[in-house]
Amino acid sequence: MWEAKLDPDVISYSAGISACEKGEQWQPALALLSETREAKLDPNVISYNAGISACEKGEQWQRALALLSEMWEAKLDPDVISYSAGISACEKGEQWQPALALLSEMREAKLDPNVISYNAGISACEKGEQWQRALALLSEMREAKLELDVISYNVGRSWIPTSSATALGSARARRASSGSRWIPTSSATTLGSARARRASSGSGRLRC
């Protein structure tokens, strides 16, 4: 296109970023995102989602969170795909706290986490040896009437202590009797702290 003196548009760049994402090439994907801005074009949700997914596949969780921050600053609303890719990136980076913070942020944005979102969160808890939080997420999936798949079950069964005979069933019973909803203690996490700062200062969303 450049040799033909044609100017690529947002669709062109987004397609290129998606191609890099599918090829698991996070560096060219981010380079194309930067080039989009240099061309005075505004990346859209599709562009960012492809970039976040590329970072997830490249195990670049901090860059994935940075792209989510850029979306907020550009006044673009991340969708379920954006968040799920971000959570998966945190899971691959063994960062359970930011992963759960993103799940919480999804609910605040009135978005319903899907099976992919929850599975990534559960896997992040597995890697962080947070089995109680993983059980809470499994309970939430059931309450949301999401079907637990092989990944959900296998992660839940692979490392939950055998001494927790109450396991998932009791967790669900406690939640039902108390009427409470489990919220991750993410105040110490990057995203949680950023939300607190944003609320006090009235500034935009997190910049990683």
PDB file of N, CA, C and O in Angstrom, residues 1-70:
ATOM      1  N   MET A   1       0.822  -1.209   0.000  1.00  0.00           N
ATOM      2  CA  MET A   1       0.000   0.000   0.000  1.00  0.00           C
ATOM      3  C   MET A   1       0.859   1.262   0.000  1.00  0.00           C
ATOM      4  O   MET A   1       0.572   2.229  -0.680  1.00  0.00           O
ATOM      5  N   TRP A   2       1.945   1.241   0.814  1.00  0.00           N
ATOM      6  CA  TRP A   2       2.814   2.407   0.876  1.00  0.00           C
ATOM      7  C   TRP A   2       3.520   2.631  -0.459  1.00  0.00           C
ATOM      8  O   TRP A   2       3.665   3.774  -0.912  1.00  0.00           O
ATOM      9  N   GLU A   3       3.954   1.521  -1.097  1.00  0.00           N
ATOM     10  CA  GLU A   3       4.645   1.651  -2.384  1.00  0.00           C
ATOM     11  C   GLU A   3       3.699   2.195  -3.446  1.00  0.00           C
ATOM     12  O   GLU A   3       4.122   2.903  -4.368  1.00  0.00           O
ATOM     13  N   ALA A   4       2.423   1.874  -3.333  1.00  0.00           N
ATOM     14  CA  ALA A   4       1.426   2.383  -4.274  1.00  0.00           C
ATOM     15  C   ALA A   4       0.926   3.763  -3.874  1.00  0.00           C
ATOM     16  O   ALA A   4      -0.004   4.293  -4.467  1.00  0.00           O
ATOM     17  N   LYS A   5       1.560   4.339  -2.839  1.00  0.00           N
ATOM     18  CA  LYS A   5       1.194   5.661  -2.336  1.00  0.00           C
ATOM     19  C   LYS A   5      -0.253   5.709  -1.867  1.00  0.00           C
ATOM     20  O   LYS A   5      -0.955   6.701  -2.034  1.00  0.00           O
ATOM     21  N   LEU A   6      -0.675   4.599  -1.282  1.00  0.00           N
ATOM     22  CA  LEU A   6      -1.994   4.532  -0.660  1.00  0.00           C
ATOM     23  C   LEU A   6      -1.802   4.594   0.845  1.00  0.00           C
ATOM     24  O   LEU A   6      -0.892   3.982   1.390  1.00  0.00           O
ATOM     25  N   ASP A   7      -2.649   5.359   1.486  1.00  0.00           N
ATOM     26  CA  ASP A   7      -2.530   5.492   2.928  1.00  0.00           C
ATOM     27  C   ASP A   7      -3.380   4.432   3.622  1.00  0.00           C
ATOM     28  O   ASP A   7      -4.605   4.388   3.455  1.00  0.00           O
ATOM     29  N   PRO A   8      -2.748   3.564   4.432  1.00  0.00           N
ATOM     30  CA  PRO A   8      -3.527   2.583   5.196  1.00  0.00           C
ATOM     31  C   PRO A   8      -4.481   3.295   6.149  1.00  0.00           C
ATOM     32  O   PRO A   8      -4.158   4.352   6.702  1.00  0.00           O
ATOM     33  N   ASP A   9      -5.675   2.743   6.326  1.00  0.00           N
ATOM     34  CA  ASP A   9      -6.620   3.297   7.280  1.00  0.00           C
ATOM     35  C   ASP A   9      -6.660   2.416   8.534  1.00  0.00           C
ATOM     36  O   ASP A   9      -5.871   1.477   8.673  1.00  0.00           O
ATOM     37  N   VAL A  10      -7.570   2.745   9.433  1.00  0.00           N
ATOM     38  CA  VAL A  10      -7.654   1.998  10.689  1.00  0.00           C
ATOM     39  C   VAL A  10      -7.935   0.525  10.433  1.00  0.00           C
ATOM     40  O   VAL A  10      -7.387  -0.365  11.110  1.00  0.00           O
ATOM     41  N   ILE A  11      -8.777   0.248   9.434  1.00  0.00           N
ATOM     42  CA  ILE A  11      -9.101  -1.149   9.107  1.00  0.00           C
ATOM     43  C   ILE A  11      -7.844  -1.893   8.661  1.00  0.00           C
ATOM     44  O   ILE A  11      -7.600  -3.043   9.055  1.00  0.00           O
ATOM     45  N   SER A  12      -7.038  -1.237   7.845  1.00  0.00           N
ATOM     46  CA  SER A  12      -5.796  -1.848   7.357  1.00  0.00           C
ATOM     47  C   SER A  12      -4.864  -2.179   8.517  1.00  0.00           C
ATOM     48  O   SER A  12      -4.336  -3.303   8.620  1.00  0.00           O
ATOM     49  N   TYR A  13      -4.666  -1.188   9.383  1.00  0.00           N
ATOM     50  CA  TYR A  13      -3.780  -1.408  10.527  1.00  0.00           C
ATOM     51  C   TYR A  13      -4.317  -2.488  11.457  1.00  0.00           C
ATOM     52  O   TYR A  13      -3.567  -3.339  11.951  1.00  0.00           O
ATOM     53  N   SER A  14      -5.623  -2.451  11.703  1.00  0.00           N
ATOM     54  CA  SER A  14      -6.223  -3.439  12.606  1.00  0.00           C
ATOM     55  C   SER A  14      -6.046  -4.853  12.062  1.00  0.00           C
ATOM     56  O   SER A  14      -5.757  -5.797  12.814  1.00  0.00           O
ATOM     57  N   ALA A  15      -6.200  -4.993  10.750  1.00  0.00           N
ATOM     58  CA  ALA A  15      -6.010  -6.304  10.125  1.00  0.00           C
ATOM     59  C   ALA A  15      -4.560  -6.757  10.269  1.00  0.00           C
ATOM     60  O   ALA A  15      -4.274  -7.944  10.528  1.00  0.00           O
ATOM     61  N   GLY A  16      -3.631  -5.830  10.114  1.00  0.00           N
ATOM     62  CA  GLY A  16      -2.215  -6.164  10.270  1.00  0.00           C
ATOM     63  C   GLY A  16      -1.886  -6.573  11.696  1.00  0.00           C
ATOM     64  O   GLY A  16      -1.140  -7.538  11.929  1.00  0.00           O
ATOM     65  N   ILE A  17      -2.448  -5.838  12.660  1.00  0.00           N
ATOM     66  CA  ILE A  17      -2.212  -6.174  14.066  1.00  0.00           C
ATOM     67  C   ILE A  17      -2.795  -7.548  14.381  1.00  0.00           C
ATOM     68  O   ILE A  17      -2.177  -8.360  15.085  1.00  0.00           O
ATOM     69  N   SER A  18      -3.988  -7.825  13.851  1.00  0.00           N
ATOM     70  CA  SER A  18      -4.619  -9.132  14.064  1.00  0.00           C
ATOM     71  C   SER A  18      -3.783 -10.250  13.466  1.00  0.00           C
ATOM     72  O   SER A  18      -3.667 -11.341  14.048  1.00  0.00           O
ATOM     73  N   ALA A  19      -3.191  -9.984  12.300  1.00  0.00           N
ATOM     74  CA  ALA A  19      -2.328 -10.996  11.674  1.00  0.00           C
ATOM     75  C   ALA A  19      -1.113 -11.282  12.551  1.00  0.00           C
ATOM     76  O   ALA A  19      -0.709 -12.441  12.730  1.00  0.00           O
ATOM     77  N   CYS A  20      -0.534 -10.229  13.125  1.00  0.00           N
ATOM     78  CA  CYS A  20       0.613 -10.419  14.023  1.00  0.00           C
ATOM     79  C   CYS A  20       0.191 -11.187  15.273  1.00  0.00           C
ATOM     80  O   CYS A  20       0.939 -12.039  15.775  1.00  0.00           O
ATOM     81  N   GLU A  21      -1.001 -10.871  15.774  1.00  0.00           N
ATOM     82  CA  GLU A  21      -1.510 -11.571  16.961  1.00  0.00           C
ATOM     83  C   GLU A  21      -1.661 -13.057  16.693  1.00  0.00           C
ATOM     84  O   GLU A  21      -1.256 -13.905  17.504  1.00  0.00           O
ATOM     85  N   LYS A  22      -2.227 -13.385  15.535  1.00  0.00           N
ATOM     86  CA  LYS A  22      -2.403 -14.806  15.185  1.00  0.00           C
ATOM     87  C   LYS A  22      -1.055 -15.500  14.992  1.00  0.00           C
ATOM     88  O   LYS A  22      -0.928 -16.701  15.223  1.00  0.00           O
ATOM     89  N   GLY A  23      -0.066 -14.738  14.565  1.00  0.00           N
ATOM     90  CA  GLY A  23       1.271 -15.308  14.397  1.00  0.00           C
ATOM     91  C   GLY A  23       2.107 -15.231  15.663  1.00  0.00           C
ATOM     92  O   GLY A  23       3.303 -15.528  15.622  1.00  0.00           O
ATOM     93  N   GLU A  24       1.471 -14.788  16.760  1.00  0.00           N
ATOM     94  CA  GLU A  24       2.137 -14.680  18.056  1.00  0.00           C
ATOM     95  C   GLU A  24       3.364 -13.771  17.985  1.00  0.00           C
ATOM     96  O   GLU A  24       4.414 -14.064  18.559  1.00  0.00           O
ATOM     97  N   GLN A  25       3.189 -12.667  17.285  1.00  0.00           N
ATOM     98  CA  GLN A  25       4.273 -11.694  17.123  1.00  0.00           C
ATOM     99  C   GLN A  25       3.866 -10.398  17.810  1.00  0.00           C
ATOM    100  O   GLN A  25       3.320  -9.485  17.193  1.00  0.00           O
ATOM    101  N   TRP A  26       4.110 -10.299  19.106  1.00  0.00           N
ATOM    102  CA  TRP A  26       3.624  -9.146  19.855  1.00  0.00           C
ATOM    103  C   TRP A  26       4.392  -7.860  19.523  1.00  0.00           C
ATOM    104  O   TRP A  26       3.807  -6.765  19.532  1.00  0.00           O
ATOM    105  N   GLN A  27       5.683  -7.969  19.221  1.00  0.00           N
ATOM    106  CA  GLN A  27       6.456  -6.762  18.940  1.00  0.00           C
ATOM    107  C   GLN A  27       6.009  -6.057  17.653  1.00  0.00           C
ATOM    108  O   GLN A  27       5.765  -4.843  17.674  1.00  0.00           O
ATOM    109  N   PRO A  28       5.852  -6.781  16.519  1.00  0.00           N
ATOM    110  CA  PRO A  28       5.309  -6.118  15.334  1.00  0.00           C
ATOM    111  C   PRO A  28       3.886  -5.594  15.551  1.00  0.00           C
ATOM    112  O   PRO A  28       3.514  -4.553  15.002  1.00  0.00           O
ATOM    113  N   ALA A  29       3.113  -6.297  16.355  1.00  0.00           N
ATOM    114  CA  ALA A  29       1.745  -5.843  16.630  1.00  0.00           C
ATOM    115  C   ALA A  29       1.765  -4.486  17.319  1.00  0.00           C
ATOM    116  O   ALA A  29       1.031  -3.558  16.931  1.00  0.00           O
ATOM    117  N   LEU A  30       2.612  -4.336  18.332  1.00  0.00           N
ATOM    118  CA  LEU A  30       2.687  -3.057  19.037  1.00  0.00           C
ATOM    119  C   LEU A  30       3.306  -1.971  18.163  1.00  0.00           C
ATOM    120  O   LEU A  30       2.943  -0.797  18.278  1.00  0.00           O
ATOM    121  N   ALA A  31       4.221  -2.377  17.289  1.00  0.00           N
ATOM    122  CA  ALA A  31       4.813  -1.405  16.363  1.00  0.00           C
ATOM    123  C   ALA A  31       3.746  -0.838  15.426  1.00  0.00           C
ATOM    124  O   ALA A  31       3.719   0.371  15.139  1.00  0.00           O
ATOM    125  N   LEU A  32       2.842  -1.702  14.966  1.00  0.00           N
ATOM    126  CA  LEU A  32       1.757  -1.238  14.096  1.00  0.00           C
ATOM    127  C   LEU A  32       0.782  -0.333  14.850  1.00  0.00           C
ATOM    128  O   LEU A  32       0.262   0.630  14.280  1.00  0.00           O
ATOM    129  N   LEU A  33       0.547  -0.632  16.115  1.00  0.00           N
ATOM    130  CA  LEU A  33      -0.305   0.254  16.922  1.00  0.00           C
ATOM    131  C   LEU A  33       0.315   1.644  17.028  1.00  0.00           C
ATOM    132  O   LEU A  33      -0.372   2.662  16.886  1.00  0.00           O
ATOM    133  N   SER A  34       1.622   1.673  17.270  1.00  0.00           N
ATOM    134  CA  SER A  34       2.312   2.967  17.346  1.00  0.00           C
ATOM    135  C   SER A  34       2.263   3.694  16.011  1.00  0.00           C
ATOM    136  O   SER A  34       2.065   4.915  15.954  1.00  0.00           O
ATOM    137  N   GLU A  35       2.419   2.940  14.946  1.00  0.00           N
ATOM    138  CA  GLU A  35       2.377   3.538  13.614  1.00  0.00           C
ATOM    139  C   GLU A  35       0.990   4.098  13.305  1.00  0.00           C
ATOM    140  O   GLU A  35       0.867   5.121  12.618  1.00  0.00           O
ATOM    141  N   THR A  36      -0.028   3.433  13.808  1.00  0.00           N
ATOM    142  CA  THR A  36      -1.390   3.936  13.615  1.00  0.00           C
ATOM    143  C   THR A  36      -1.524   5.338  14.201  1.00  0.00           C
ATOM    144  O   THR A  36      -2.083   6.246  13.578  1.00  0.00           O
ATOM    145  N   ARG A  37      -0.978   5.531  15.384  1.00  0.00           N
ATOM    146  CA  ARG A  37      -1.057   6.847  16.034  1.00  0.00           C
ATOM    147  C   ARG A  37      -0.207   7.879  15.285  1.00  0.00           C
ATOM    148  O   ARG A  37      -0.613   9.039  15.133  1.00  0.00           O
ATOM    149  N   GLU A  38       0.975   7.445  14.838  1.00  0.00           N
ATOM    150  CA  GLU A  38       1.848   8.365  14.100  1.00  0.00           C
ATOM    151  C   GLU A  38       1.191   8.838  12.807  1.00  0.00           C
ATOM    152  O   GLU A  38       1.471   9.940  12.324  1.00  0.00           O
ATOM    153  N   ALA A  39       0.321   7.986  12.243  1.00  0.00           N
ATOM    154  CA  ALA A  39      -0.396   8.353  11.019  1.00  0.00           C
ATOM    155  C   ALA A  39      -1.631   9.192  11.319  1.00  0.00           C
ATOM    156  O   ALA A  39      -2.452   9.436  10.431  1.00  0.00           O
ATOM    157  N   LYS A  40      -1.733   9.656  12.573  1.00  0.00           N
ATOM    158  CA  LYS A  40      -2.872  10.492  13.000  1.00  0.00           C
ATOM    159  C   LYS A  40      -4.196   9.749  12.880  1.00  0.00           C
ATOM    160  O   LYS A  40      -5.249  10.340  12.613  1.00  0.00           O
ATOM    161  N   LEU A  41      -4.121   8.443  13.090  1.00  0.00           N
ATOM    162  CA  LEU A  41      -5.328   7.622  13.099  1.00  0.00           C
ATOM    163  C   LEU A  41      -5.565   7.152  14.528  1.00  0.00           C
ATOM    164  O   LEU A  41      -4.637   6.970  15.300  1.00  0.00           O
ATOM    165  N   ASP A  42      -6.828   6.992  14.843  1.00  0.00           N
ATOM    166  CA  ASP A  42      -7.181   6.547  16.194  1.00  0.00           C
ATOM    167  C   ASP A  42      -7.470   5.051  16.186  1.00  0.00           C
ATOM    168  O   ASP A  42      -8.454   4.601  15.582  1.00  0.00           O
ATOM    169  N   PRO A  43      -6.623   4.266  16.862  1.00  0.00           N
ATOM    170  CA  PRO A  43      -6.923   2.830  16.965  1.00  0.00           C
ATOM    171  C   PRO A  43      -8.294   2.631  17.605  1.00  0.00           C
ATOM    172  O   PRO A  43      -8.684   3.380  18.502  1.00  0.00           O
ATOM    173  N   ASN A  44      -9.026   1.631  17.136  1.00  0.00           N
ATOM    174  CA  ASN A  44     -10.344   1.346  17.710  1.00  0.00           C
ATOM    175  C   ASN A  44     -10.274   0.130  18.634  1.00  0.00           C
ATOM    176  O   ASN A  44      -9.191  -0.389  18.915  1.00  0.00           O
ATOM    177  N   VAL A  45     -11.425  -0.292  19.113  1.00  0.00           N
ATOM    178  CA  VAL A  45     -11.465  -1.421  20.045  1.00  0.00           C
ATOM    179  C   VAL A  45     -10.861  -2.678  19.410  1.00  0.00           C
ATOM    180  O   VAL A  45     -10.137  -3.431  20.065  1.00  0.00           O
ATOM    181  N   ILE A  46     -11.144  -2.882  18.121  1.00  0.00           N
ATOM    182  CA  ILE A  46     -10.607  -4.056  17.427  1.00  0.00           C
ATOM    183  C   ILE A  46      -9.077  -4.011  17.394  1.00  0.00           C
ATOM    184  O   ILE A  46      -8.402  -5.023  17.624  1.00  0.00           O
ATOM    185  N   SER A  47      -8.538  -2.829  17.116  1.00  0.00           N
ATOM    186  CA  SER A  47      -7.077  -2.671  17.081  1.00  0.00           C
ATOM    187  C   SER A  47      -6.457  -3.022  18.428  1.00  0.00           C
ATOM    188  O   SER A  47      -5.482  -3.785  18.508  1.00  0.00           O
ATOM    189  N   TYR A  48      -7.043  -2.447  19.472  1.00  0.00           N
ATOM    190  CA  TYR A  48      -6.504  -2.680  20.814  1.00  0.00           C
ATOM    191  C   TYR A  48      -6.678  -4.132  21.252  1.00  0.00           C
ATOM    192  O   TYR A  48      -5.776  -4.714  21.876  1.00  0.00           O
ATOM    193  N   ASN A  49      -7.836  -4.705  20.954  1.00  0.00           N
ATOM    194  CA  ASN A  49      -8.052  -6.101  21.342  1.00  0.00           C
ATOM    195  C   ASN A  49      -7.013  -7.022  20.722  1.00  0.00           C
ATOM    196  O   ASN A  49      -6.501  -7.942  21.372  1.00  0.00           O
ATOM    197  N   ALA A  50      -6.709  -6.768  19.445  1.00  0.00           N
ATOM    198  CA  ALA A  50      -5.688  -7.585  18.771  1.00  0.00           C
ATOM    199  C   ALA A  50      -4.325  -7.384  19.424  1.00  0.00           C
ATOM    200  O   ALA A  50      -3.556  -8.338  19.612  1.00  0.00           O
ATOM    201  N   GLY A  51      -4.020  -6.136  19.789  1.00  0.00           N
ATOM    202  CA  GLY A  51      -2.749  -5.861  20.442  1.00  0.00           C
ATOM    203  C   GLY A  51      -2.651  -6.511  21.813  1.00  0.00           C
ATOM    204  O   GLY A  51      -1.612  -7.074  22.178  1.00  0.00           O
ATOM    205  N   ILE A  52      -3.737  -6.444  22.584  1.00  0.00           N
ATOM    206  CA  ILE A  52      -3.752  -7.066  23.911  1.00  0.00           C
ATOM    207  C   ILE A  52      -3.604  -8.576  23.792  1.00  0.00           C
ATOM    208  O   ILE A  52      -2.860  -9.216  24.549  1.00  0.00           O
ATOM    209  N   SER A  53      -4.307  -9.159  22.815  1.00  0.00           N
ATOM    210  CA  SER A  53      -4.205 -10.607  22.602  1.00  0.00           C
ATOM    211  C   SER A  53      -2.791 -11.005  22.182  1.00  0.00           C
ATOM    212  O   SER A  53      -2.282 -12.061  22.587  1.00  0.00           O
ATOM    213  N   ALA A  54      -2.155 -10.150  21.377  1.00  0.00           N
ATOM    214  CA  ALA A  54      -0.768 -10.433  20.974  1.00  0.00           C
ATOM    215  C   ALA A  54       0.150 -10.419  22.190  1.00  0.00           C
ATOM    216  O   ALA A  54       1.036 -11.277  22.331  1.00  0.00           O
ATOM    217  N   CYS A  55      -0.077  -9.457  23.092  1.00  0.00           N
ATOM    218  CA  CYS A  55       0.728  -9.402  24.317  1.00  0.00           C
ATOM    219  C   CYS A  55       0.449 -10.608  25.204  1.00  0.00           C
ATOM    220  O   CYS A  55       1.370 -11.140  25.844  1.00  0.00           O
ATOM    221  N   GLU A  56      -0.790 -11.035  25.233  1.00  0.00           N
ATOM    222  CA  GLU A  56      -1.139 -12.218  26.031  1.00  0.00           C
ATOM    223  C   GLU A  56      -0.385 -13.448  25.526  1.00  0.00           C
ATOM    224  O   GLU A  56       0.211 -14.199  26.305  1.00  0.00           O
ATOM    225  N   LYS A  57      -0.381 -13.626  24.200  1.00  0.00           N
ATOM    226  CA  LYS A  57       0.309 -14.783  23.631  1.00  0.00           C
ATOM    227  C   LYS A  57       1.827 -14.681  23.807  1.00  0.00           C
ATOM    228  O   LYS A  57       2.524 -15.691  23.854  1.00  0.00           O
ATOM    229  N   GLY A  58       2.310 -13.460  23.884  1.00  0.00           N
ATOM    230  CA  GLY A  58       3.746 -13.254  24.088  1.00  0.00           C
ATOM    231  C   GLY A  58       4.134 -13.154  25.543  1.00  0.00           C
ATOM    232  O   GLY A  58       5.280 -12.834  25.861  1.00  0.00           O
ATOM    233  N   GLU A  59       3.154 -13.416  26.446  1.00  0.00           N
ATOM    234  CA  GLU A  59       3.387 -13.385  27.893  1.00  0.00           C
ATOM    235  C   GLU A  59       3.917 -12.018  28.340  1.00  0.00           C
ATOM    236  O   GLU A  59       4.819 -11.923  29.176  1.00  0.00           O
ATOM    237  N   GLN A  60       3.310 -10.980  27.773  1.00  0.00           N
ATOM    238  CA  GLN A  60       3.694  -9.609  28.110  1.00  0.00           C
ATOM    239  C   GLN A  60       2.535  -8.955  28.876  1.00  0.00           C
ATOM    240  O   GLN A  60       1.836  -8.087  28.370  1.00  0.00           O
ATOM    241  N   TRP A  61       2.327  -9.380  30.125  1.00  0.00           N
ATOM    242  CA  TRP A  61       1.146  -8.944  30.858  1.00  0.00           C
ATOM    243  C   TRP A  61       1.171  -7.446  31.170  1.00  0.00           C
ATOM    244  O   TRP A  61       0.128  -6.786  31.145  1.00  0.00           O
ATOM    245  N   GLN A  62       2.351  -6.895  31.442  1.00  0.00           N
ATOM    246  CA  GLN A  62       2.412  -5.463  31.746  1.00  0.00           C
ATOM    247  C   GLN A  62       2.053  -4.614  30.535  1.00  0.00           C
ATOM    248  O   GLN A  62       1.353  -3.598  30.660  1.00  0.00           O
ATOM    249  N   ARG A  63       2.500  -5.048  29.359  1.00  0.00           N
ATOM    250  CA  ARG A  63       2.137  -4.320  28.146  1.00  0.00           C
ATOM    251  C   ARG A  63       0.645  -4.460  27.843  1.00  0.00           C
ATOM    252  O   ARG A  63       0.016  -3.530  27.331  1.00  0.00           O
ATOM    253  N   ALA A  64       0.081  -5.625  28.143  1.00  0.00           N
ATOM    254  CA  ALA A  64      -1.355  -5.814  27.939  1.00  0.00           C
ATOM    255  C   ALA A  64      -2.146  -4.844  28.803  1.00  0.00           C
ATOM    256  O   ALA A  64      -3.112  -4.210  28.339  1.00  0.00           O
ATOM    257  N   LEU A  65      -1.733  -4.688  30.066  1.00  0.00           N
ATOM    258  CA  LEU A  65      -2.411  -3.744  30.954  1.00  0.00           C
ATOM    259  C   LEU A  65      -2.208  -2.304  30.493  1.00  0.00           C
ATOM    260  O   LEU A  65      -3.112  -1.469  30.624  1.00  0.00           O
ATOM    261  N   ALA A  66      -1.034  -2.027  29.934  1.00  0.00           N
ATOM    262  CA  ALA A  66      -0.779  -0.684  29.422  1.00  0.00           C
ATOM    263  C   ALA A  66      -1.728  -0.349  28.270  1.00  0.00           C
ATOM    264  O   ALA A  66      -2.226   0.782  28.161  1.00  0.00           O
ATOM    265  N   LEU A  67      -2.005  -1.343  27.423  1.00  0.00           N
ATOM    266  CA  LEU A  67      -2.936  -1.109  26.307  1.00  0.00           C
ATOM    267  C   LEU A  67      -4.356  -0.903  26.812  1.00  0.00           C
ATOM    268  O   LEU A  67      -5.104  -0.074  26.271  1.00  0.00           O
ATOM    269  N   LEU A  68      -4.749  -1.629  27.845  1.00  0.00           N
ATOM    270  CA  LEU A  68      -6.060  -1.393  28.445  1.00  0.00           C
ATOM    271  C   LEU A  68      -6.150   0.036  28.979  1.00  0.00           C
ATOM    272  O   LEU A  68      -7.172   0.710  28.820  1.00  0.00           O
ATOM    273  N   SER A  69      -5.066   0.502  29.582  1.00  0.00           N
ATOM    274  CA  SER A  69      -5.026   1.875  30.088  1.00  0.00           C
ATOM    275  C   SER A  69      -5.170   2.885  28.957  1.00  0.00           C
ATOM    276  O   SER A  69      -5.869   3.888  29.080  1.00  0.00           O
ATOM    277  N   GLU A  70      -4.491   2.598  27.850  1.00  0.00           N
ATOM    278  CA  GLU A  70      -4.589   3.499  26.696  1.00  0.00           C
ATOM    279  C   GLU A  70      -6.021   3.568  26.164  1.00  0.00           C
ATOM    280  O   GLU A  70      -6.482   4.622  25.730  1.00  0.00           O
TER     281      GLU A  70
END
